[in-house]
DNA sequence: ATGTTC
């Protein structure tokens, strides 16, 4: 199927409304990226999402768009908070998968000669890989429920912290309102009980980086980013607990969603299964999803405490000597109630961001005060062999994308294709020759995750910057990385 | 992404 596309700007294309689409689609890509997209079904998914009950504005896609379950990865869909539908496929399996940057005052030159010791200590401290558990003592169901009610604060209160303002430097303060831990099943609790403070596998990572380049000195100063200083980046989510919440809801929803009304029955893809926000099932999913999101924040917060301690020990320093603090923490797999302008009127909407990052512009009260003048920090992880970016949200994100930006590089090769390319090579040694020390549980992840398997994240970020949605603030280059 | 097919 070929979709008719209308070019709106050098970086933006519209899929006009037709059939059951309630709104148009809008895709932020260059012409070259658009040509590459014809190979997968992601654009059809953008059009399919436009059928979602209650969707407003447009069905959006960021430049790192690729095919996903129901919604494309890189998709953004806002639905009316009253009459709209919530769709687990618009959040993804890894609820509140997200990214965090911790800044330090350590100079890269001092740290580089200790890279091996630091990466080894990080790898020994933070469990990585599928099924890895026991970073901290296993939690009881009661403790887990407390954790899911409190989010990042749960971990801060137990001493897992970088600085004094870690939680307030998270999107939503590291805790979504409305979380209902009671609606998270026993099975999900069992999976999460020993996974707090664990990294996971796939594209999840913890990186030791340095600030290699500053593009926007004013925003960099506000964010505490200084050239030549060390940062840590954590990319992880809600592990087996969030996965279980998504899985259970999808199973339940697939049997009943068509009964919610003609709009639901007419959805073009069963993977878009959704429920009215106010329905019993919609309410239960939202409460459990918000609880799982808070689990993810606690998870990244515990890893923050463990990582700061590990770096200090490896450097032979006291923790305060690192000058570490959380710059910011964003979720890129989530559905959140937010107020946005729709057709010039303020409206409460549920914004699904599935592989998309919140990117609020300057002056927004929902951005921490220290950053408010320059806009929200937008954290964009790249691949393990190149670099990552810190951006700042622009005002136009608020009018164009419900305050949303891209979330990463996006895959170029499938996992299978990447492994084929990696055959006979020593990825670990290749990275070492470029000054990047990597420790992973197995060789397979390294093959699947090698640089060539990903697009250049700078190409993605440049589209976002070209479209005016966010602007580049700093480039972060890895010295070392731990993986699953 | 995921005790990688309850």
mmCIF file with all atom_site columns, N, CA and C in Angstrom, chain A residues 28-66:
data_model
loop_
_atom_site.group_PDB
_atom_site.id
_atom_site.type_symbol
_atom_site.label_atom_id
_atom_site.label_alt_id
_atom_site.label_comp_id
_atom_site.label_asym_id
_atom_site.label_entity_id
_atom_site.label_seq_id
_atom_site.pdbx_PDB_ins_code
_atom_site.Cartn_x
_atom_site.Cartn_y
_atom_site.Cartn_z
_atom_site.occupancy
_atom_site.B_iso_or_equiv
_atom_site.pdbx_formal_charge
_atom_site.auth_seq_id
_atom_site.auth_comp_id
_atom_site.auth_asym_id
_atom_site.auth_atom_id
_atom_site.pdbx_PDB_model_num
ATOM 1   N N  . UNK A 1 28 ? 7.867   13.527 10.937 1.00 0.00 ? 28 UNK A N  1
ATOM 2   C CA . UNK A 1 28 ? 9.036   14.414 10.884 1.00 0.00 ? 28 UNK A CA 1
ATOM 3   C C  . UNK A 1 28 ? 10.252  13.646 10.382 1.00 0.00 ? 28 UNK A C  1
ATOM 4   N N  . UNK A 1 29 ? 10.491  13.733 9.089  1.00 0.00 ? 29 UNK A N  1
ATOM 5   C CA . UNK A 1 29 ? 11.646  13.065 8.472  1.00 0.00 ? 29 UNK A CA 1
ATOM 6   C C  . UNK A 1 29 ? 12.112  13.883 7.266  1.00 0.00 ? 29 UNK A C  1
ATOM 7   N N  . UNK A 1 30 ? 13.336  13.610 6.832  1.00 0.00 ? 30 UNK A N  1
ATOM 8   C CA . UNK A 1 30 ? 13.820  14.188 5.574  1.00 0.00 ? 30 UNK A CA 1
ATOM 9   C C  . UNK A 1 30 ? 13.307  13.338 4.422  1.00 0.00 ? 30 UNK A C  1
ATOM 10  N N  . UNK A 1 31 ? 13.510  13.840 3.223  1.00 0.00 ? 31 UNK A N  1
ATOM 11  C CA . UNK A 1 31 ? 13.067  13.083 2.047  1.00 0.00 ? 31 UNK A CA 1
ATOM 12  C C  . UNK A 1 31 ? 13.806  11.745 1.962  1.00 0.00 ? 31 UNK A C  1
ATOM 13  N N  . UNK A 1 32 ? 15.097  11.770 2.284  1.00 0.00 ? 32 UNK A N  1
ATOM 14  C CA . UNK A 1 32 ? 15.886  10.532 2.231  1.00 0.00 ? 32 UNK A CA 1
ATOM 15  C C  . UNK A 1 32 ? 15.384  9.523  3.264  1.00 0.00 ? 32 UNK A C  1
ATOM 16  N N  . UNK A 1 33 ? 15.075  9.995  4.467  1.00 0.00 ? 33 UNK A N  1
ATOM 17  C CA . UNK A 1 33 ? 14.565  9.096  5.508  1.00 0.00 ? 33 UNK A CA 1
ATOM 18  C C  . UNK A 1 33 ? 13.200  8.536  5.118  1.00 0.00 ? 33 UNK A C  1
ATOM 19  N N  . UNK A 1 34 ? 12.417  9.384  4.453  1.00 0.00 ? 34 UNK A N  1
ATOM 20  C CA . UNK A 1 34 ? 11.095  8.951  4.010  1.00 0.00 ? 34 UNK A CA 1
ATOM 21  C C  . UNK A 1 34 ? 11.224  7.819  2.996  1.00 0.00 ? 34 UNK A C  1
ATOM 22  N N  . UNK A 1 35 ? 12.182  7.951  2.091  1.00 0.00 ? 35 UNK A N  1
ATOM 23  C CA . UNK A 1 35 ? 12.392  6.923  1.073  1.00 0.00 ? 35 UNK A CA 1
ATOM 24  C C  . UNK A 1 35 ? 12.754  5.595  1.739  1.00 0.00 ? 35 UNK A C  1
ATOM 25  N N  . UNK A 1 36 ? 13.579  5.664  2.782  1.00 0.00 ? 36 UNK A N  1
ATOM 26  C CA . UNK A 1 36 ? 13.996  4.442  3.489  1.00 0.00 ? 36 UNK A CA 1
ATOM 27  C C  . UNK A 1 36 ? 12.820  3.797  4.221  1.00 0.00 ? 36 UNK A C  1
ATOM 28  N N  . UNK A 1 37 ? 11.825  4.607  4.573  1.00 0.00 ? 37 UNK A N  1
ATOM 29  C CA . UNK A 1 37 ? 10.686  4.104  5.345  1.00 0.00 ? 37 UNK A CA 1
ATOM 30  C C  . UNK A 1 37 ? 9.752   3.225  4.522  1.00 0.00 ? 37 UNK A C  1
ATOM 31  N N  . UNK A 1 38 ? 9.846   3.353  3.199  1.00 0.00 ? 38 UNK A N  1
ATOM 32  C CA . UNK A 1 38 ? 8.934   2.567  2.369  1.00 0.00 ? 38 UNK A CA 1
ATOM 33  C C  . UNK A 1 38 ? 9.168   1.076  2.574  1.00 0.00 ? 38 UNK A C  1
ATOM 34  N N  . UNK A 1 39 ? 10.327  0.738  3.168  1.00 0.00 ? 39 UNK A N  1
ATOM 35  C CA . UNK A 1 39 ? 10.658  -0.670 3.382  1.00 0.00 ? 39 UNK A CA 1
ATOM 36  C C  . UNK A 1 39 ? 9.851   -1.297 4.520  1.00 0.00 ? 39 UNK A C  1
ATOM 37  N N  . UNK A 1 40 ? 9.352   -0.524 5.458  1.00 0.00 ? 40 UNK A N  1
ATOM 38  C CA . UNK A 1 40 ? 8.547   -1.162 6.510  1.00 0.00 ? 40 UNK A CA 1
ATOM 39  C C  . UNK A 1 40 ? 7.156   -0.531 6.605  1.00 0.00 ? 40 UNK A C  1
ATOM 40  N N  . UNK A 1 41 ? 6.373   -1.023 7.545  1.00 0.00 ? 41 UNK A N  1
ATOM 41  C CA . UNK A 1 41 ? 4.955   -0.651 7.592  1.00 0.00 ? 41 UNK A CA 1
ATOM 42  C C  . UNK A 1 41 ? 4.693   0.503  8.544  1.00 0.00 ? 41 UNK A C  1
ATOM 43  N N  . UNK A 1 42 ? 5.730   1.196  8.955  1.00 0.00 ? 42 UNK A N  1
ATOM 44  C CA . UNK A 1 42 ? 5.575   2.194  10.014 1.00 0.00 ? 42 UNK A CA 1
ATOM 45  C C  . UNK A 1 42 ? 4.629   3.338  9.612  1.00 0.00 ? 42 UNK A C  1
ATOM 46  N N  . UNK A 1 43 ? 4.700   3.776  8.350  1.00 0.00 ? 43 UNK A N  1
ATOM 47  C CA . UNK A 1 43 ? 3.827   4.881  7.934  1.00 0.00 ? 43 UNK A CA 1
ATOM 48  C C  . UNK A 1 43 ? 2.360   4.458  7.954  1.00 0.00 ? 43 UNK A C  1
ATOM 49  N N  . UNK A 1 44 ? 2.108   3.210  7.568  1.00 0.00 ? 44 UNK A N  1
ATOM 50  C CA . UNK A 1 44 ? 0.733   2.705  7.662  1.00 0.00 ? 44 UNK A CA 1
ATOM 51  C C  . UNK A 1 44 ? 0.275   2.691  9.112  1.00 0.00 ? 44 UNK A C  1
ATOM 52  N N  . UNK A 1 45 ? 1.198   2.428  10.014 1.00 0.00 ? 45 UNK A N  1
ATOM 53  C CA . UNK A 1 45 ? 0.833   2.457  11.434 1.00 0.00 ? 45 UNK A CA 1
ATOM 54  C C  . UNK A 1 45 ? 0.474   3.865  11.887 1.00 0.00 ? 45 UNK A C  1
ATOM 55  N N  . UNK A 1 46 ? 1.173   4.878  11.364 1.00 0.00 ? 46 UNK A N  1
ATOM 56  C CA . UNK A 1 46 ? 0.837   6.274  11.695 1.00 0.00 ? 46 UNK A CA 1
ATOM 57  C C  . UNK A 1 46 ? -0.606  6.557  11.267 1.00 0.00 ? 46 UNK A C  1
ATOM 58  N N  . UNK A 1 47 ? -0.959  6.119  10.055 1.00 0.00 ? 47 UNK A N  1
ATOM 59  C CA . UNK A 1 47 ? -2.326  6.321  9.558  1.00 0.00 ? 47 UNK A CA 1
ATOM 60  C C  . UNK A 1 47 ? -3.332  5.529  10.388 1.00 0.00 ? 47 UNK A C  1
ATOM 61  N N  . UNK A 1 48 ? -2.943  4.314  10.804 1.00 0.00 ? 48 UNK A N  1
ATOM 62  C CA . UNK A 1 48 ? -3.851  3.475  11.601 1.00 0.00 ? 48 UNK A CA 1
ATOM 63  C C  . UNK A 1 48 ? -4.122  4.117  12.963 1.00 0.00 ? 48 UNK A C  1
ATOM 64  N N  . UNK A 1 49 ? -3.092  4.670  13.574 1.00 0.00 ? 49 UNK A N  1
ATOM 65  C CA . UNK A 1 49 ? -3.241  5.304  14.897 1.00 0.00 ? 49 UNK A CA 1
ATOM 66  C C  . UNK A 1 49 ? -4.219  6.488  14.814 1.00 0.00 ? 49 UNK A C  1
ATOM 67  N N  . UNK A 1 50 ? -4.298  7.109  13.628 1.00 0.00 ? 50 UNK A N  1
ATOM 68  C CA . UNK A 1 50 ? -5.209  8.252  13.451 1.00 0.00 ? 50 UNK A CA 1
ATOM 69  C C  . UNK A 1 50 ? -6.677  7.851  13.588 1.00 0.00 ? 50 UNK A C  1
ATOM 70  N N  . UNK A 1 51 ? -6.966  6.539  13.648 1.00 0.00 ? 51 UNK A N  1
ATOM 71  C CA . UNK A 1 51 ? -8.332  6.052  13.865 1.00 0.00 ? 51 UNK A CA 1
ATOM 72  C C  . UNK A 1 51 ? -8.689  5.972  15.352 1.00 0.00 ? 51 UNK A C  1
ATOM 73  N N  . UNK A 1 52 ? -7.742  6.201  16.218 1.00 0.00 ? 52 UNK A N  1
ATOM 74  C CA . UNK A 1 52 ? -7.939  5.988  17.658 1.00 0.00 ? 52 UNK A CA 1
ATOM 75  C C  . UNK A 1 52 ? -9.084  6.856  18.193 1.00 0.00 ? 52 UNK A C  1
ATOM 76  N N  . UNK A 1 53 ? -10.036 6.282  18.936 1.00 0.00 ? 53 UNK A N  1
ATOM 77  C CA . UNK A 1 53 ? -11.131 7.081  19.480 1.00 0.00 ? 53 UNK A CA 1
ATOM 78  C C  . UNK A 1 53 ? -10.614 8.255  20.324 1.00 0.00 ? 53 UNK A C  1
ATOM 79  N N  . UNK A 1 54 ? -11.088 9.441  20.005 1.00 0.00 ? 54 UNK A N  1
ATOM 80  C CA . UNK A 1 54 ? -10.737 10.621 20.795 1.00 0.00 ? 54 UNK A CA 1
ATOM 81  C C  . UNK A 1 54 ? -9.432  11.277 20.422 1.00 0.00 ? 54 UNK A C  1
ATOM 82  N N  . UNK A 1 55 ? -8.733  10.782 19.386 1.00 0.00 ? 55 UNK A N  1
ATOM 83  C CA . UNK A 1 55 ? -7.435  11.380 19.030 1.00 0.00 ? 55 UNK A CA 1
ATOM 84  C C  . UNK A 1 55 ? -7.645  12.824 18.544 1.00 0.00 ? 55 UNK A C  1
ATOM 85  N N  . UNK A 1 56 ? -6.748  13.707 18.960 1.00 0.00 ? 56 UNK A N  1
ATOM 86  C CA . UNK A 1 56 ? -6.838  15.121 18.570 1.00 0.00 ? 56 UNK A CA 1
ATOM 87  C C  . UNK A 1 56 ? -5.547  15.553 17.874 1.00 0.00 ? 56 UNK A C  1
ATOM 88  N N  . UNK A 1 57 ? -5.633  16.632 17.120 1.00 0.00 ? 57 UNK A N  1
ATOM 89  C CA . UNK A 1 57 ? -4.457  17.187 16.454 1.00 0.00 ? 57 UNK A CA 1
ATOM 90  C C  . UNK A 1 57 ? -4.045  16.354 15.262 1.00 0.00 ? 57 UNK A C  1
ATOM 91  N N  . UNK A 1 58 ? -3.074  15.490 15.463 1.00 0.00 ? 58 UNK A N  1
ATOM 92  C CA . UNK A 1 58 ? -2.592  14.621 14.395 1.00 0.00 ? 58 UNK A CA 1
ATOM 93  C C  . UNK A 1 58 ? -1.945  13.398 15.018 1.00 0.00 ? 58 UNK A C  1
ATOM 94  N N  . UNK A 1 59 ? -1.875  12.322 14.238 1.00 0.00 ? 59 UNK A N  1
ATOM 95  C CA . UNK A 1 59 ? -1.086  11.151 14.635 1.00 0.00 ? 59 UNK A CA 1
ATOM 96  C C  . UNK A 1 59 ? 0.342   11.438 14.199 1.00 0.00 ? 59 UNK A C  1
ATOM 97  N N  . UNK A 1 60 ? 1.252   11.551 15.180 1.00 0.00 ? 60 UNK A N  1
ATOM 98  C CA . UNK A 1 60 ? 2.597   12.076 14.892 1.00 0.00 ? 60 UNK A CA 1
ATOM 99  C C  . UNK A 1 60 ? 3.653   10.976 14.899 1.00 0.00 ? 60 UNK A C  1
ATOM 100 N N  . UNK A 1 61 ? 4.716   11.231 14.145 1.00 0.00 ? 61 UNK A N  1
ATOM 101 C CA . UNK A 1 61 ? 5.870   10.328 14.226 1.00 0.00 ? 61 UNK A CA 1
ATOM 102 C C  . UNK A 1 61 ? 7.160   11.139 14.158 1.00 0.00 ? 61 UNK A C  1
ATOM 103 N N  . UNK A 1 62 ? 8.081   10.766 14.991 1.00 0.00 ? 62 UNK A N  1
ATOM 104 C CA . UNK A 1 62 ? 9.395   11.419 15.091 1.00 0.00 ? 62 UNK A CA 1
ATOM 105 C C  . UNK A 1 62 ? 10.377  10.789 14.087 1.00 0.00 ? 62 UNK A C  1
ATOM 106 N N  . UNK A 1 63 ? 11.526  11.403 13.847 1.00 0.00 ? 63 UNK A N  1
ATOM 107 C CA . UNK A 1 63 ? 12.432  10.903 12.806 1.00 0.00 ? 63 UNK A CA 1
ATOM 108 C C  . UNK A 1 63 ? 13.060  9.539  13.092 1.00 0.00 ? 63 UNK A C  1
ATOM 109 N N  . UNK A 1 64 ? 12.945  9.049  14.317 1.00 0.00 ? 64 UNK A N  1
ATOM 110 C CA . UNK A 1 64 ? 13.449  7.702  14.594 1.00 0.00 ? 64 UNK A CA 1
ATOM 111 C C  . UNK A 1 64 ? 12.333  6.660  14.459 1.00 0.00 ? 64 UNK A C  1
ATOM 112 N N  . UNK A 1 65 ? 11.308  7.007  13.704 1.00 0.00 ? 65 UNK A N  1
ATOM 113 C CA . UNK A 1 65 ? 10.170  6.101  13.501 1.00 0.00 ? 65 UNK A CA 1
ATOM 114 C C  . UNK A 1 65 ? 10.606  4.753  12.917 1.00 0.00 ? 65 UNK A C  1
ATOM 115 N N  . UNK A 1 66 ? 10.065  3.681  13.476 1.00 0.00 ? 66 UNK A N  1
ATOM 116 C CA . UNK A 1 66 ? 10.125  2.377  12.824 1.00 0.00 ? 66 UNK A CA 1
ATOM 117 C C  . UNK A 1 66 ? 8.966   1.517  13.307 1.00 0.00 ? 66 UNK A C  1
#
